[in-house]
PDB file of C-alpha atoms and ligand atoms in Angstrom:
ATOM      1  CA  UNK A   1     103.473 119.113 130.830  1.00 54.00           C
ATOM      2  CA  UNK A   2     104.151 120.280 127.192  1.00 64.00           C
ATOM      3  CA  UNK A   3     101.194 122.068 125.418  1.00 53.00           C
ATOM      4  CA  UNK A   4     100.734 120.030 122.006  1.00 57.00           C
ATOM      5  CA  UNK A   5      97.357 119.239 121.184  1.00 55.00           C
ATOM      6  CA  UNK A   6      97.061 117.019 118.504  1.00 55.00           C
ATOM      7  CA  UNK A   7      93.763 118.919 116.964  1.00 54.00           C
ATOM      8  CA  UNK A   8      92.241 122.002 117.830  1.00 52.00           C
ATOM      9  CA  UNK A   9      89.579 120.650 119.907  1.00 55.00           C
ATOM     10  CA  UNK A  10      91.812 118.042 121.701  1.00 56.00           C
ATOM     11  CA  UNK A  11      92.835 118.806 125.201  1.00 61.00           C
ATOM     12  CA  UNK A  12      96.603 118.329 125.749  1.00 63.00           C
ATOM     13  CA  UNK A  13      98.230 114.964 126.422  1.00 77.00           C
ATOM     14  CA  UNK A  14     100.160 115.031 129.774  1.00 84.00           C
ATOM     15  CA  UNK A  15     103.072 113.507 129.895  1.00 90.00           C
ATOM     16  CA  UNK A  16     103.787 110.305 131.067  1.00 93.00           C
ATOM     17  CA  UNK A  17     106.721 110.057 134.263  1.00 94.00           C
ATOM     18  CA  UNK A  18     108.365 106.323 133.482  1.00 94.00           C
ATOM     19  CA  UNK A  19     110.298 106.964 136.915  1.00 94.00           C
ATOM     20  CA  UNK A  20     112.091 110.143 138.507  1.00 95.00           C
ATOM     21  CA  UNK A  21     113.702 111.365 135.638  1.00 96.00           C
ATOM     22  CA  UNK A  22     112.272 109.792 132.999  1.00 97.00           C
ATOM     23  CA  UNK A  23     109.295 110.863 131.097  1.00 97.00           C
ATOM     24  CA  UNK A  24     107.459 110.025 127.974  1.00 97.00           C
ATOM     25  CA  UNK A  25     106.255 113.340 126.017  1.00 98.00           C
ATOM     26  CA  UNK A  26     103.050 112.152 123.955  1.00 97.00           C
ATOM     27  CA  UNK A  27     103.144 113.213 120.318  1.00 97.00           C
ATOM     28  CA  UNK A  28     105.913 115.528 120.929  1.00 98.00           C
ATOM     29  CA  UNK A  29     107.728 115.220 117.298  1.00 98.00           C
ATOM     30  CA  UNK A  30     104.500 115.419 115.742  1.00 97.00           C
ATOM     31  CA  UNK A  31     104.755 118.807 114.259  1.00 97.00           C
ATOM     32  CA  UNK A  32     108.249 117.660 112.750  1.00 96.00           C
ATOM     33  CA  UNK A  33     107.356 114.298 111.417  1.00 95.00           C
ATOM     34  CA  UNK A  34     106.323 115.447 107.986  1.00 95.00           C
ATOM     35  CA  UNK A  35     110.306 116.925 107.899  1.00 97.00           C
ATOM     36  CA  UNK A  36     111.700 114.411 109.601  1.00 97.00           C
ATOM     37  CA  UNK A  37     111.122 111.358 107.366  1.00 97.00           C
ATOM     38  CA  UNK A  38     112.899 113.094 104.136  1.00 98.00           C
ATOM     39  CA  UNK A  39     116.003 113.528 106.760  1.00 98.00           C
ATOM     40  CA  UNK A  40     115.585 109.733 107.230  1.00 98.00           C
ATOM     41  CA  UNK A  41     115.877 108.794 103.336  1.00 98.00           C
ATOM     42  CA  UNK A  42     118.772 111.263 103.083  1.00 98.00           C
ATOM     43  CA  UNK A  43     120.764 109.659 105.898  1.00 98.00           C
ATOM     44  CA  UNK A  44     119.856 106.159 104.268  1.00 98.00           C
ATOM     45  CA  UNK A  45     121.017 107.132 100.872  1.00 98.00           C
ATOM     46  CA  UNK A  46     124.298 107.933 102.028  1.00 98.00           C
ATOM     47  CA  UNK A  47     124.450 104.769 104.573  1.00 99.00           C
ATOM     48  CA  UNK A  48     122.141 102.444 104.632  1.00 99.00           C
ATOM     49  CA  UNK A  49     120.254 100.647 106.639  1.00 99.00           C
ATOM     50  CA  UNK A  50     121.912  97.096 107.616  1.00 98.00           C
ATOM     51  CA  UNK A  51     121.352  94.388 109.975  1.00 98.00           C
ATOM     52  CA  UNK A  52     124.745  94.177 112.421  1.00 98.00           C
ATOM     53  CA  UNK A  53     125.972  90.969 113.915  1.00 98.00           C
ATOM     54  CA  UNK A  54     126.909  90.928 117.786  1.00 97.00           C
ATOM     55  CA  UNK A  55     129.509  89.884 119.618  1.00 97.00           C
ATOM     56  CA  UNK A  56     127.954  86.968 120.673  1.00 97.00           C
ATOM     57  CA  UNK A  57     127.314  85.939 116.894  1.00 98.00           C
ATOM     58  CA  UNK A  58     123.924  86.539 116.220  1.00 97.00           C
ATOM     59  CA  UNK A  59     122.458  89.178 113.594  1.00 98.00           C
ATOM     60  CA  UNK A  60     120.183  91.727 115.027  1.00 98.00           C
ATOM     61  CA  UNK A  61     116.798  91.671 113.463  1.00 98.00           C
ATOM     62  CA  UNK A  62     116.034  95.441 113.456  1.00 98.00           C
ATOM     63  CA  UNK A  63     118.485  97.226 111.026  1.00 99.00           C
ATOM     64  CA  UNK A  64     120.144 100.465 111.131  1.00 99.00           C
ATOM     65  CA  UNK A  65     121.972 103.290 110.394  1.00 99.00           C
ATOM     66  CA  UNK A  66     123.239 106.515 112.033  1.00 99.00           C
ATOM     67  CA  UNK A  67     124.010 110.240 111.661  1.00 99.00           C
ATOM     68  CA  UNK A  68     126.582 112.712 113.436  1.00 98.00           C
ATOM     69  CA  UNK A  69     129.632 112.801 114.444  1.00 98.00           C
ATOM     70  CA  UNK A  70     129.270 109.217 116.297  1.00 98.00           C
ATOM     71  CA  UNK A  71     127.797 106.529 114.922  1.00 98.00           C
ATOM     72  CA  UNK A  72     126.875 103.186 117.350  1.00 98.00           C
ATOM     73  CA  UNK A  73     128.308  99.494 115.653  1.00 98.00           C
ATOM     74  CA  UNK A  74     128.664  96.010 116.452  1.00 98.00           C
ATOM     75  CA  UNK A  75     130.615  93.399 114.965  1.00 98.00           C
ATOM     76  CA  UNK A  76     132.336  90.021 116.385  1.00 98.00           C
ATOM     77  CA  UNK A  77     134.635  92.236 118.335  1.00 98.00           C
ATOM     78  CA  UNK A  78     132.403  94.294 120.341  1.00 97.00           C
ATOM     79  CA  UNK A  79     129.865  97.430 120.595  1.00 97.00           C
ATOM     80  CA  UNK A  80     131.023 100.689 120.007  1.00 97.00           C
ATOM     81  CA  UNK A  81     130.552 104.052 118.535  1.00 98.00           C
ATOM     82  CA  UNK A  82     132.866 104.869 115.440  1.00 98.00           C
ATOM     83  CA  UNK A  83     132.948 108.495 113.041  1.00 98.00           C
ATOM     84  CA  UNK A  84     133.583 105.712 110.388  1.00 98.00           C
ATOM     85  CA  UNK A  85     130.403 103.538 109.149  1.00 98.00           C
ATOM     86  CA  UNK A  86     131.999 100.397 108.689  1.00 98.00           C
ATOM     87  CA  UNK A  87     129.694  99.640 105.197  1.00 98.00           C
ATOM     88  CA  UNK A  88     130.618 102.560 103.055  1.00 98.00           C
ATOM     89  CA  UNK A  89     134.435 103.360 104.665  1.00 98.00           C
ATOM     90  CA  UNK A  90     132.840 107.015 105.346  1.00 98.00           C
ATOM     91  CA  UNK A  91     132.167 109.582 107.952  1.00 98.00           C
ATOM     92  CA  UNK A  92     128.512 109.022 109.104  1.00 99.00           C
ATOM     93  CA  UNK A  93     126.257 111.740 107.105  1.00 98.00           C
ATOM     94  CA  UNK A  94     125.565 114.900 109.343  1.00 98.00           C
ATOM     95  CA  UNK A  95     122.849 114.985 111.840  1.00 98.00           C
ATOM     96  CA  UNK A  96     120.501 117.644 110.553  1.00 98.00           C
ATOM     97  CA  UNK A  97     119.834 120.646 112.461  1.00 98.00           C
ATOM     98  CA  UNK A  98     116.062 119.581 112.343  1.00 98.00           C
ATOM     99  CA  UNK A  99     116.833 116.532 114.428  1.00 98.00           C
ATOM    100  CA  UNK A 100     119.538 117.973 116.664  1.00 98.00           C
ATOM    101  CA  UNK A 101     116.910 121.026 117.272  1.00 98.00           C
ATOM    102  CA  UNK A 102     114.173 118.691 118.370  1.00 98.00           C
ATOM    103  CA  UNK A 103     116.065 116.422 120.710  1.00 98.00           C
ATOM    104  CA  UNK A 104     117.504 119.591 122.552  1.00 98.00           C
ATOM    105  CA  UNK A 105     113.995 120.889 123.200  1.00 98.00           C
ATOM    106  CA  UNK A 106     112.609 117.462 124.204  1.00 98.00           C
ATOM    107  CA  UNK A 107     115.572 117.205 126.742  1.00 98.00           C
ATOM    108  CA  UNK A 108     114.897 120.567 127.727  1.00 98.00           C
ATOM    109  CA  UNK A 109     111.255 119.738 128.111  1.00 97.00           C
ATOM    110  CA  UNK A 110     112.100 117.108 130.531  1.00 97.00           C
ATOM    111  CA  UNK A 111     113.943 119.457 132.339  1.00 96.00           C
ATOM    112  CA  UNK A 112     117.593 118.559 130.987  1.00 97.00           C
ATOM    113  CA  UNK A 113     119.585 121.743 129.751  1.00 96.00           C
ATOM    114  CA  UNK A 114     122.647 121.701 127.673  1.00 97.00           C
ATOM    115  CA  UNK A 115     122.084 118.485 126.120  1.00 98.00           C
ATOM    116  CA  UNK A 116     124.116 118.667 122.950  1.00 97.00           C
ATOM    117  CA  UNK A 117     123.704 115.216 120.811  1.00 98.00           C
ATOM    118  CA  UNK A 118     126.866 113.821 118.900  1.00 98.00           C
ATOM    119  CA  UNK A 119     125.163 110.408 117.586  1.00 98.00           C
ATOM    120  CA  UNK A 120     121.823 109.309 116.140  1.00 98.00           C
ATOM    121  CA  UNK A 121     120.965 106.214 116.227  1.00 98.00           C
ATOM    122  CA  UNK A 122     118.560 105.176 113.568  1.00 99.00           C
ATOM    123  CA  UNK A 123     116.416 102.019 114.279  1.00 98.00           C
ATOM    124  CA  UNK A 124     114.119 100.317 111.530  1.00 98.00           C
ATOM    125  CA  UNK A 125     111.842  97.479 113.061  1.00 98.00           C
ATOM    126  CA  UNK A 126     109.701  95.293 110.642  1.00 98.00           C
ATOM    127  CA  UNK A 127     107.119  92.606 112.307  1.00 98.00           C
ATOM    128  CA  UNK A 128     108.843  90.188 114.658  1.00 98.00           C
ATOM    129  CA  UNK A 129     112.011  92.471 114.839  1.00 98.00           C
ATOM    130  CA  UNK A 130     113.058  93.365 118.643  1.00 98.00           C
ATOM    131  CA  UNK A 131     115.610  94.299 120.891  1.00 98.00           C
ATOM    132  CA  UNK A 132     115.808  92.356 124.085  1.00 97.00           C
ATOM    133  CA  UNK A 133     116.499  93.655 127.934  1.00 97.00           C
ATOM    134  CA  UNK A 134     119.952  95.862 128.039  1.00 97.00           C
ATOM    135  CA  UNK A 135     121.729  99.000 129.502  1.00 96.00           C
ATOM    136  CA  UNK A 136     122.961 101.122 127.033  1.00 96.00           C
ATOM    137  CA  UNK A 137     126.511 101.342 128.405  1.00 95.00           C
ATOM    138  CA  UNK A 138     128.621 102.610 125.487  1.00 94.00           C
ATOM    139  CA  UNK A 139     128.825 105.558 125.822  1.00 93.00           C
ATOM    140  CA  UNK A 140     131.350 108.039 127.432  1.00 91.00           C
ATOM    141  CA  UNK A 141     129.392 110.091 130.184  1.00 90.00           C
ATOM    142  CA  UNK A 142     126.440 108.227 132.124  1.00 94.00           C
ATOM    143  CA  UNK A 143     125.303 112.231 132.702  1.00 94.00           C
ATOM    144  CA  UNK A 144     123.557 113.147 129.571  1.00 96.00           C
ATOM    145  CA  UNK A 145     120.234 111.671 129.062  1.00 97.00           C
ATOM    146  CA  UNK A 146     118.845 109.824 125.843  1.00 98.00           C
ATOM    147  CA  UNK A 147     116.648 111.039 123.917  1.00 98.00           C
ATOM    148  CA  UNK A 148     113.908 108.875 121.328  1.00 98.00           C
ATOM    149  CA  UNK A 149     111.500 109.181 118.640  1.00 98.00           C
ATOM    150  CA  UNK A 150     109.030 106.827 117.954  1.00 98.00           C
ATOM    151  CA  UNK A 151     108.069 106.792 114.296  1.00 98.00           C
ATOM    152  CA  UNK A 152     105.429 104.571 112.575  1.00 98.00           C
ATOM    153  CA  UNK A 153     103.989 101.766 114.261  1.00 98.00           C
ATOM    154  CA  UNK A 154     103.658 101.344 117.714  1.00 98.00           C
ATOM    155  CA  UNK A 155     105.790  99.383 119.830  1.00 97.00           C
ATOM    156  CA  UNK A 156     105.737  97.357 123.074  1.00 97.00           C
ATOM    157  CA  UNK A 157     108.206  99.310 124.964  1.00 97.00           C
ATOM    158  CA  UNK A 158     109.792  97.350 128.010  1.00 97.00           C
ATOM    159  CA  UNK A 159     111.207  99.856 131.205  1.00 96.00           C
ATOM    160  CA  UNK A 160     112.805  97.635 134.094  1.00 97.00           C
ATOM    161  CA  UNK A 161     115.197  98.302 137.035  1.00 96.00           C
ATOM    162  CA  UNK A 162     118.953  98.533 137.355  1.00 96.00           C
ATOM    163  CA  UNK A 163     119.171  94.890 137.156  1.00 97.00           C
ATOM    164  CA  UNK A 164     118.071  92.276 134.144  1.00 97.00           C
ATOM    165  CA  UNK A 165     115.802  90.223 136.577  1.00 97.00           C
ATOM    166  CA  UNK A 166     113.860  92.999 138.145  1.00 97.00           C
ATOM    167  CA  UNK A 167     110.013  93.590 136.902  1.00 96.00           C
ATOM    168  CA  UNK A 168     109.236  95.775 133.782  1.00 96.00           C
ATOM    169  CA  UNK A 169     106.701  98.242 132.915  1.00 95.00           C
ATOM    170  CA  UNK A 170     105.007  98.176 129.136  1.00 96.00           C
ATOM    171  CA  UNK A 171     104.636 101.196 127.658  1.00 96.00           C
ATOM    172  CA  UNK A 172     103.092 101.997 124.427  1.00 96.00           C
ATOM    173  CA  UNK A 173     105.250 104.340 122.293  1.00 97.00           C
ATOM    174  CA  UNK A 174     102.938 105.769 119.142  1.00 97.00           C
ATOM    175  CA  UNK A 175     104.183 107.996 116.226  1.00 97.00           C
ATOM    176  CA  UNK A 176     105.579 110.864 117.001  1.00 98.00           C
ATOM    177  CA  UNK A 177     105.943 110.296 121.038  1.00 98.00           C
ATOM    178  CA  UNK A 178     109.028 111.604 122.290  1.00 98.00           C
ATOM    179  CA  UNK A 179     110.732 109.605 125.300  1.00 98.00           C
ATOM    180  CA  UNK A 180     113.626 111.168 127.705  1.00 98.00           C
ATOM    181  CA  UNK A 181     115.765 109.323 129.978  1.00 96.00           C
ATOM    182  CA  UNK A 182     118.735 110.393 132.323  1.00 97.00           C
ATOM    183  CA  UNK A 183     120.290 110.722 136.175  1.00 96.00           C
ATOM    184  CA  UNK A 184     119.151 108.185 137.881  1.00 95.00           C
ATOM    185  CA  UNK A 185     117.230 106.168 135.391  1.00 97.00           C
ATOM    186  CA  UNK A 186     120.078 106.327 132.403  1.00 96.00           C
ATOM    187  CA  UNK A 187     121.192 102.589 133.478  1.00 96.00           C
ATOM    188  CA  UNK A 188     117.703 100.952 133.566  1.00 97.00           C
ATOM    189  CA  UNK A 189     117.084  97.543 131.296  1.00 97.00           C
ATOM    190  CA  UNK A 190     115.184  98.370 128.785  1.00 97.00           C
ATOM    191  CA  UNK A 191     114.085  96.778 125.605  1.00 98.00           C
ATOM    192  CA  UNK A 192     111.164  96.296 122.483  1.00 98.00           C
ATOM    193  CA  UNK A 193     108.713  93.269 121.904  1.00 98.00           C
ATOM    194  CA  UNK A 194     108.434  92.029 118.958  1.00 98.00           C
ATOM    195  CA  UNK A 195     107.033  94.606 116.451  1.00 98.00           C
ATOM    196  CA  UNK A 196     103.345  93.591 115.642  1.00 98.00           C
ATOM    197  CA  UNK A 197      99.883  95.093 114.117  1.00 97.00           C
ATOM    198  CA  UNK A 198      98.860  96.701 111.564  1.00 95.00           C
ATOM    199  CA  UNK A 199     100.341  98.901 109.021  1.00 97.00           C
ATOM    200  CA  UNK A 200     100.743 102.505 109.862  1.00 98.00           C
ATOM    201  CA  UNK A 201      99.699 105.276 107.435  1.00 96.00           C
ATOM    202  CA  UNK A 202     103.050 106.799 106.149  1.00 96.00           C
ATOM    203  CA  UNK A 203     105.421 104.310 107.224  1.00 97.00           C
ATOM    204  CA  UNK A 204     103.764 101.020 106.198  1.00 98.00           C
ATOM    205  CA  UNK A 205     104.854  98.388 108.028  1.00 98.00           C
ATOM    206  CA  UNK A 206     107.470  99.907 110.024  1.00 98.00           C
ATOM    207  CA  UNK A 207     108.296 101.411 113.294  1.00 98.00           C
ATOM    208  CA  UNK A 208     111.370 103.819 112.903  1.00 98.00           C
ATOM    209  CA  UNK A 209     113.171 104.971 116.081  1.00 98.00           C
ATOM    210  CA  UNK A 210     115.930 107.598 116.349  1.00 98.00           C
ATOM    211  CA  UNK A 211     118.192 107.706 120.064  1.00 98.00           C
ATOM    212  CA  UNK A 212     119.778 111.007 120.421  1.00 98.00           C
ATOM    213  CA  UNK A 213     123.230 110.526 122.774  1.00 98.00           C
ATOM    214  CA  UNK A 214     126.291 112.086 123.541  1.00 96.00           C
ATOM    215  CA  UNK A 215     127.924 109.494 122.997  1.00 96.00           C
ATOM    216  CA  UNK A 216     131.856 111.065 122.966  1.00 94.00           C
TER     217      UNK A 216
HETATM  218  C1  MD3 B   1     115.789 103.372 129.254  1.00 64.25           C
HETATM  219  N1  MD3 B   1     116.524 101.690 121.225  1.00 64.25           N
HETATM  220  O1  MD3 B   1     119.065 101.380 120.463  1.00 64.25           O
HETATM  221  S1  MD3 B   1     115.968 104.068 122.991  1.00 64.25           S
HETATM  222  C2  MD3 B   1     118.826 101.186 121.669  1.00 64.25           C
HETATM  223  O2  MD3 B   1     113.107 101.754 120.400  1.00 64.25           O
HETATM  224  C3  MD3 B   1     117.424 101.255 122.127  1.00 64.25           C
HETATM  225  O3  MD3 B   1     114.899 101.291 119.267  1.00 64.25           O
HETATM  226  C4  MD3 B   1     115.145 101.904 121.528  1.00 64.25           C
HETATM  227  O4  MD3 B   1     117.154 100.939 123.236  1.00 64.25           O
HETATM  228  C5  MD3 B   1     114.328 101.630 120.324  1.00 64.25           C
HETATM  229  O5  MD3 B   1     119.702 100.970 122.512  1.00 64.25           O
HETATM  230  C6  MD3 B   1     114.853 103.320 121.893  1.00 64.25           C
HETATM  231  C7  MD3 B   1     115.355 103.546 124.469  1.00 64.25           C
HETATM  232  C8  MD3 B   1     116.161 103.806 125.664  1.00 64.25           C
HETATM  233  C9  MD3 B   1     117.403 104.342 125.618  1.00 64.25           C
HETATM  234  C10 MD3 B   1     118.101 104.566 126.778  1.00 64.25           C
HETATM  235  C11 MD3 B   1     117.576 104.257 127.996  1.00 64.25           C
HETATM  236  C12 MD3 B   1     115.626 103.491 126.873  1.00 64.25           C
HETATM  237  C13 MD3 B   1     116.323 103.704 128.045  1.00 64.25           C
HETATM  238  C14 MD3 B   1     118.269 104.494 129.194  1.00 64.25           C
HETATM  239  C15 MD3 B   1     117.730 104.161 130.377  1.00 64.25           C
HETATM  240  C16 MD3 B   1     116.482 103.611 130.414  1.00 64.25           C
HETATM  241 FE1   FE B   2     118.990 100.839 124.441  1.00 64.25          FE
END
């Protein structure tokens, strides 16, 4: 268990095992949050935040953008990560040390050393926007873990089993909760219901989410 108590007075919040090495960390980004949003607008300044369109055709409803040396993409041709965003014809803008820092010791606080992120993945979600049941199967090495920050609203976060039709757990994931994944549960489906409720304090009506990978 990590030792963050929200207040003073507030015992800690244990941490949440999703299966055997995958755990949510409650709140964990919430001494960072007030930092982290600027970093958000910076990255967004320099490329924004766009709905993609899949192979299959269809444009995503949540939009984003990314930082680091990776970025992920989709377009008629495929998924992949690029150094290039496709919109501006540039290098991705840096990940800042501020976000690289925290997703090391969240990793590390799940008991993952070493993990050295070269993509962030910056998710916006505004009502109705979701992402249905996949494996996130881009990426180079299957060994690193994922790492993700919840931001604004909650979401309806779906967990399921190394194949599409097995059952899912629902997990809430508030503002600021930190959620690691890797071993033997970096292939689970996984996936977000439709974003719903009401507005949250700083964000409005948004959820923001950023997935740390090594990605190359
Ligand atoms: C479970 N994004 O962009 S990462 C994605 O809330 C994505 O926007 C989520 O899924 C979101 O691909 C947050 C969640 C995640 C990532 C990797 C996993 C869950 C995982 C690997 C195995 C199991
Ligand atoms: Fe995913």
């Amino acid at each position: 268990m990590h030792t963050l108590a929200l207040f003073d007075d507030e015992a800690p919040l244990p941490d949440q095992p999703l299966g055997p090495q995958a755990v949510v960390l409650r709140a964990f980004a919430r001494p960072q949050v007030d930092a982290l949003l600027p970093c958000i607008d910076a990255i967004a300044a320099v490329s924004p935040f766009r709905r993609m369109v899949t192979p299959g055709g269809f444009t995503m409803s949540v939009a984003l953008t990314n930082c680091g040396a990776l970025g992920w993409t989709t377009d008629r041709r495929g998924y992949r990560y690029a150094a290039v965003d496709p919109l501006t014809g540039r290098p991705w803008p840096a990940m800042p040390e501020l976000l690289s820092r925290l997703a090391q010791d969240a990793a590390e606080a799940a008991g993952f050393v070493g993990f050295r992120p070269d993509a962030c993945l910056v998710n916006r979600y505004e009502p109705g926007a979701r992402l249905t049941l996949h494996q996130d199967k881009d990426e180079q090495d299957y060994g690193a873990p994922i790492v993700s920050v919840s931001l604004g609203m909650a979401a309806r976060f779906l967990f399921g089993g190394l194949e599409r039709a097995q059952p899912t757990q629902k997990v809430a994931l508030q503002h600021g909760d930190v959620v690691v994944w890797g071993g033997s549960d970096r292939l689970r489906y996984h996936g977000v219901m439709p974003l719903q409720g009401d507005a949250h304090p700083l964000l409005g009506l948004q959820r923001i989410n950023l997935t740390f990978r090594q990605a190359g």
